[in-house]
XYZ file of N, CA and C in Angstrom:
318
model
N 28.490 89.310 -18.045
C 27.263 89.150 -18.966
C 27.243 87.864 -19.808
N 28.225 87.345 -20.107
C 28.310 86.066 -20.804
C 27.673 84.936 -20.068
N 28.014 85.014 -18.598
C 27.443 84.024 -17.827
C 25.842 83.966 -17.840
N 25.413 85.113 -17.786
C 23.869 85.244 -17.855
C 23.305 85.078 -19.291
N 24.020 85.069 -20.189
C 23.446 84.899 -21.548
C 23.329 83.426 -21.564
N 24.681 82.761 -21.099
C 24.706 81.370 -21.332
C 23.646 80.683 -20.470
N 23.167 81.227 -19.266
C 22.055 80.830 -18.491
C 20.825 81.142 -19.071
N 20.756 81.997 -19.632
C 19.355 82.538 -20.531
C 19.254 81.325 -21.452
N 20.506 81.181 -22.215
C 20.279 80.073 -23.343
C 19.996 78.713 -22.745
N 20.603 78.450 -21.796
C 20.430 77.157 -21.252
C 18.751 76.932 -20.893
N 18.305 78.034 -20.307
C 16.854 78.188 -19.834
C 15.978 78.242 -20.940
N 16.227 78.867 -22.143
C 15.431 78.654 -23.391
C 15.550 77.267 -23.959
N 16.752 76.655 -23.981
C 16.653 75.272 -24.443
C 16.026 74.391 -23.630
N 15.845 74.522 -22.454
C 15.109 73.836 -21.445
C 13.476 74.018 -21.848
N 13.188 75.157 -21.839
C 12.074 75.398 -22.150
C 11.211 74.942 -23.504
N 12.437 75.124 -24.680
C 11.983 74.406 -25.872
C 11.870 73.029 -25.755
N 12.842 72.498 -25.104
C 12.753 70.801 -24.974
C 11.251 70.461 -23.980
N 10.932 71.344 -23.329
C 9.571 70.856 -22.325
C 8.685 71.250 -23.460
N 8.437 72.180 -24.160
C 7.488 72.392 -25.184
C 7.329 71.546 -26.263
N 8.489 70.871 -26.757
C 8.438 69.836 -27.493
C 7.863 68.423 -26.965
N 8.198 68.233 -25.643
C 7.832 67.108 -25.099
C 6.195 67.069 -24.691
N 5.492 68.253 -24.208
C 4.164 68.642 -24.218
C 3.490 68.785 -25.312
N 4.135 68.965 -26.703
C 3.563 68.678 -27.771
C 3.366 67.423 -28.364
N 4.490 66.526 -28.223
C 4.373 65.152 -28.415
C 3.265 64.427 -27.716
N 3.147 64.749 -26.460
C 2.315 64.275 -25.410
C 0.920 64.513 -25.766
N 0.724 66.089 -26.272
C -0.708 66.214 -26.859
C -1.187 65.435 -27.956
N -0.140 65.302 -28.845
C -0.449 64.481 -30.045
C -0.828 63.269 -29.801
N -0.055 62.527 -28.870
C -0.447 61.091 -28.340
C -1.730 61.167 -27.866
N -2.102 61.988 -27.042
C -3.458 62.098 -26.241
C -4.582 62.252 -27.276
N -4.307 63.086 -28.539
C -5.280 63.274 -29.127
C -5.750 61.986 -29.934
N -4.389 61.343 -30.352
C -4.624 60.029 -31.125
C -5.409 58.994 -30.242
N -4.968 58.973 -29.063
C -5.738 58.036 -28.115
C -7.132 58.236 -28.002
N -7.456 59.641 -27.989
C -8.831 60.112 -27.961
C -9.648 59.525 -29.230
N -9.119 59.791 -30.337
C -9.664 59.347 -31.361
C -10.007 57.828 -31.499
N -8.932 57.148 -30.999
C -9.173 55.832 -30.955
C -10.335 55.390 -30.044
N -10.196 55.932 -28.852
C -11.351 55.729 -27.922
C -12.769 55.968 -28.377
N -12.829 56.962 -29.135
C -14.240 57.585 -29.612
C -14.528 56.504 -30.872
N -13.516 55.923 -31.524
C -13.818 54.870 -32.448
C -14.271 53.602 -31.549
N -13.722 53.311 -30.693
C -14.097 52.039 -30.061
C -15.624 52.201 -29.448
N -15.798 53.399 -29.036
C -17.059 53.623 -28.265
C -18.113 53.831 -29.249
N -18.006 54.187 -30.672
C -18.895 54.116 -31.590
C -19.261 52.634 -31.941
N -18.169 51.707 -31.938
C -18.180 50.420 -32.402
C -18.954 49.840 -31.065
N -18.694 49.944 -29.842
C -19.540 49.291 -28.906
C -21.102 49.769 -28.831
N -21.194 51.028 -28.988
C -22.573 51.635 -29.166
C -23.334 50.825 -30.330
N -22.722 50.687 -31.549
C -23.303 49.971 -32.517
C -23.694 48.476 -32.087
N -22.737 47.754 -31.421
C -23.033 46.312 -31.040
C -24.121 46.404 -30.106
N -24.107 47.226 -29.062
C -25.104 47.324 -28.080
C -26.484 47.641 -28.808
N -26.691 48.669 -29.664
C -27.883 48.846 -30.507
C -28.369 47.634 -31.279
N -27.416 46.823 -31.810
C -27.753 45.494 -32.365
C -28.081 44.551 -31.529
N -27.602 44.366 -30.445
C -28.117 43.406 -29.308
C -29.515 43.806 -28.941
N -29.649 45.117 -28.608
C -31.041 45.495 -28.369
C -32.155 45.241 -29.322
N -31.955 45.186 -30.592
C -32.471 45.122 -31.695
C -33.003 43.496 -31.708
N -32.036 42.822 -31.566
C -32.013 41.240 -31.452
C -32.918 40.949 -30.393
N -32.812 41.520 -29.187
C -33.592 41.151 -27.935
C -35.118 41.380 -28.307
N -35.253 42.839 -28.881
C -36.681 43.105 -29.133
C -37.260 42.188 -29.872
N -36.608 41.674 -31.098
C -37.249 40.915 -32.273
C -37.334 39.398 -31.594
N -36.426 38.961 -30.522
C -36.643 37.455 -30.110
C -38.024 37.758 -29.271
N -38.103 38.863 -28.481
C -39.252 39.145 -27.556
C -40.502 39.178 -28.311
N -40.548 39.999 -29.363
C -41.638 39.969 -30.371
C -42.388 38.400 -30.840
N -41.263 37.991 -31.270
C -41.543 36.586 -31.567
C -41.933 35.539 -30.581
N -41.543 35.632 -29.410
C -42.003 34.884 -28.230
C -43.244 35.425 -27.870
N -43.775 36.457 -27.974
C -44.841 36.850 -27.752
C -45.779 36.529 -28.575
N -45.535 36.534 -30.062
C -46.398 36.035 -31.108
C -46.682 34.480 -30.933
N -45.584 33.739 -30.563
C -45.974 32.335 -30.348
C -46.635 32.129 -29.025
N -46.613 32.842 -28.148
C -47.456 32.804 -26.796
C -48.744 32.942 -27.201
N -49.178 34.035 -28.018
C -50.409 34.263 -28.680
C -51.058 33.334 -29.427
N -50.286 32.747 -30.235
C -50.631 31.716 -31.241
C -51.193 30.436 -30.531
N -50.452 30.243 -29.718
C -50.681 29.087 -28.480
C -51.771 29.377 -27.553
N -52.253 30.567 -27.404
C -53.267 30.858 -26.768
C -52.773 30.893 -25.061
N -51.513 31.261 -25.119
C -50.871 31.263 -23.627
C -50.499 32.456 -22.902
N -50.587 33.492 -23.707
C -50.371 34.916 -23.216
C -51.645 35.225 -22.196
N -51.056 35.686 -21.018
C -52.009 36.459 -20.075
C -52.599 35.380 -19.402
N -52.238 33.785 -19.617
C -52.942 32.977 -18.936
C -52.656 32.921 -17.297
N -53.830 32.595 -16.409
C -53.596 32.824 -15.165
C -53.146 31.656 -14.217
N -53.192 30.351 -14.939
C -53.056 29.006 -14.344
C -51.549 28.607 -14.752
N -51.327 27.437 -14.350
C -49.936 26.726 -14.481
C -49.526 26.460 -15.650
N -48.684 25.513 -15.910
C -48.343 25.172 -17.480
C -49.644 24.593 -18.287
N -49.377 24.324 -19.540
C -50.177 23.705 -20.446
C -50.578 22.440 -20.057
N -51.604 21.903 -20.122
C -52.040 20.515 -19.675
C -51.208 19.458 -20.640
N -50.864 19.800 -21.694
C -50.132 18.863 -22.702
C -48.738 18.686 -22.201
N -48.254 19.495 -21.540
C -46.661 19.568 -21.168
C -46.648 18.911 -19.692
N -45.737 17.856 -19.712
C -45.331 17.494 -18.392
C -44.203 17.918 -17.873
N -44.061 18.839 -16.931
C -42.980 19.310 -16.188
C -42.362 18.463 -15.243
N -41.106 18.222 -15.269
C -40.142 17.561 -14.186
C -40.107 18.879 -13.066
N -39.975 20.087 -13.254
C -40.004 21.241 -12.330
C -41.427 21.460 -11.832
N -41.485 22.099 -10.849
C -42.769 22.517 -10.243
C -43.280 23.783 -11.265
N -44.600 23.528 -11.413
C -45.273 24.343 -12.365
C -45.250 25.750 -12.098
N -45.250 26.660 -13.016
C -45.113 28.113 -12.705
C -46.600 29.014 -12.981
N -46.818 29.770 -11.827
C -48.009 30.489 -11.921
C -47.833 31.782 -12.589
N -48.673 32.207 -13.638
C -48.395 33.459 -14.288
C -49.569 34.421 -13.625
N -48.881 35.434 -13.117
C -49.827 36.641 -12.529
C -49.908 37.616 -13.387
N -50.962 38.371 -13.559
C -50.735 39.514 -14.432
C -50.334 40.768 -13.428
N -49.473 41.628 -14.238
C -49.123 42.725 -13.330
C -50.077 43.905 -13.818
N -49.918 45.222 -13.169
C -50.615 46.342 -13.135
C -50.883 46.639 -14.612
N -49.654 46.611 -15.278
C -49.644 47.116 -16.820
C -50.184 46.211 -17.733
N -50.588 45.263 -17.455
C -51.423 44.054 -18.358
C -50.529 43.071 -18.841
N -49.216 42.968 -18.518
C -48.299 41.848 -19.090
C -48.435 40.876 -17.617
N -47.752 39.889 -18.039
C -47.977 38.747 -17.165
C -46.638 38.498 -16.603
N -46.415 38.235 -15.206
C -45.222 38.010 -14.600
C -45.261 36.498 -14.093
N -44.213 35.673 -14.460
C -44.283 34.289 -13.871
C -43.474 33.903 -12.390
N -43.943 33.267 -11.667
C -43.382 32.966 -10.480
C -43.647 31.630 -10.161
N -42.713 31.088 -9.369
C -42.633 29.409 -9.123
C -43.709 29.174 -8.015
N -44.561 28.197 -8.193
C -45.331 27.842 -7.209
C -44.991 26.729 -6.290
N -45.109 26.571 -4.864
C -44.490 25.576 -4.169
C -45.204 24.277 -4.118
N -44.841 23.175 -4.170
C -45.491 22.129 -4.262
C -46.234 21.877 -2.879
N -47.551 21.485 -2.887
C -48.287 21.164 -1.494
C -48.223 19.694 -1.244
């Protein structure tokens, strides 16, 4: 019977060791999840900030175009500008905004 109880004790110690290992791994995984969650929050805040900056820049660009009278223009570049590149043609889209595309030189 002592062999059996020795085997049972060894098995119990093995189970205890395995349980402690799993507990450590679970704690490490929980900590890693917290770190990743924080990094995700920071990345989301950075993206939100960049989107805000892009919107602000776009609004300023539209305001500048409107003040110059260029928004929605259907011909090439402004006559006061001498481009080295080919002029761009601005074509209205279905939603009222303009899309620029390059014209080929003839």
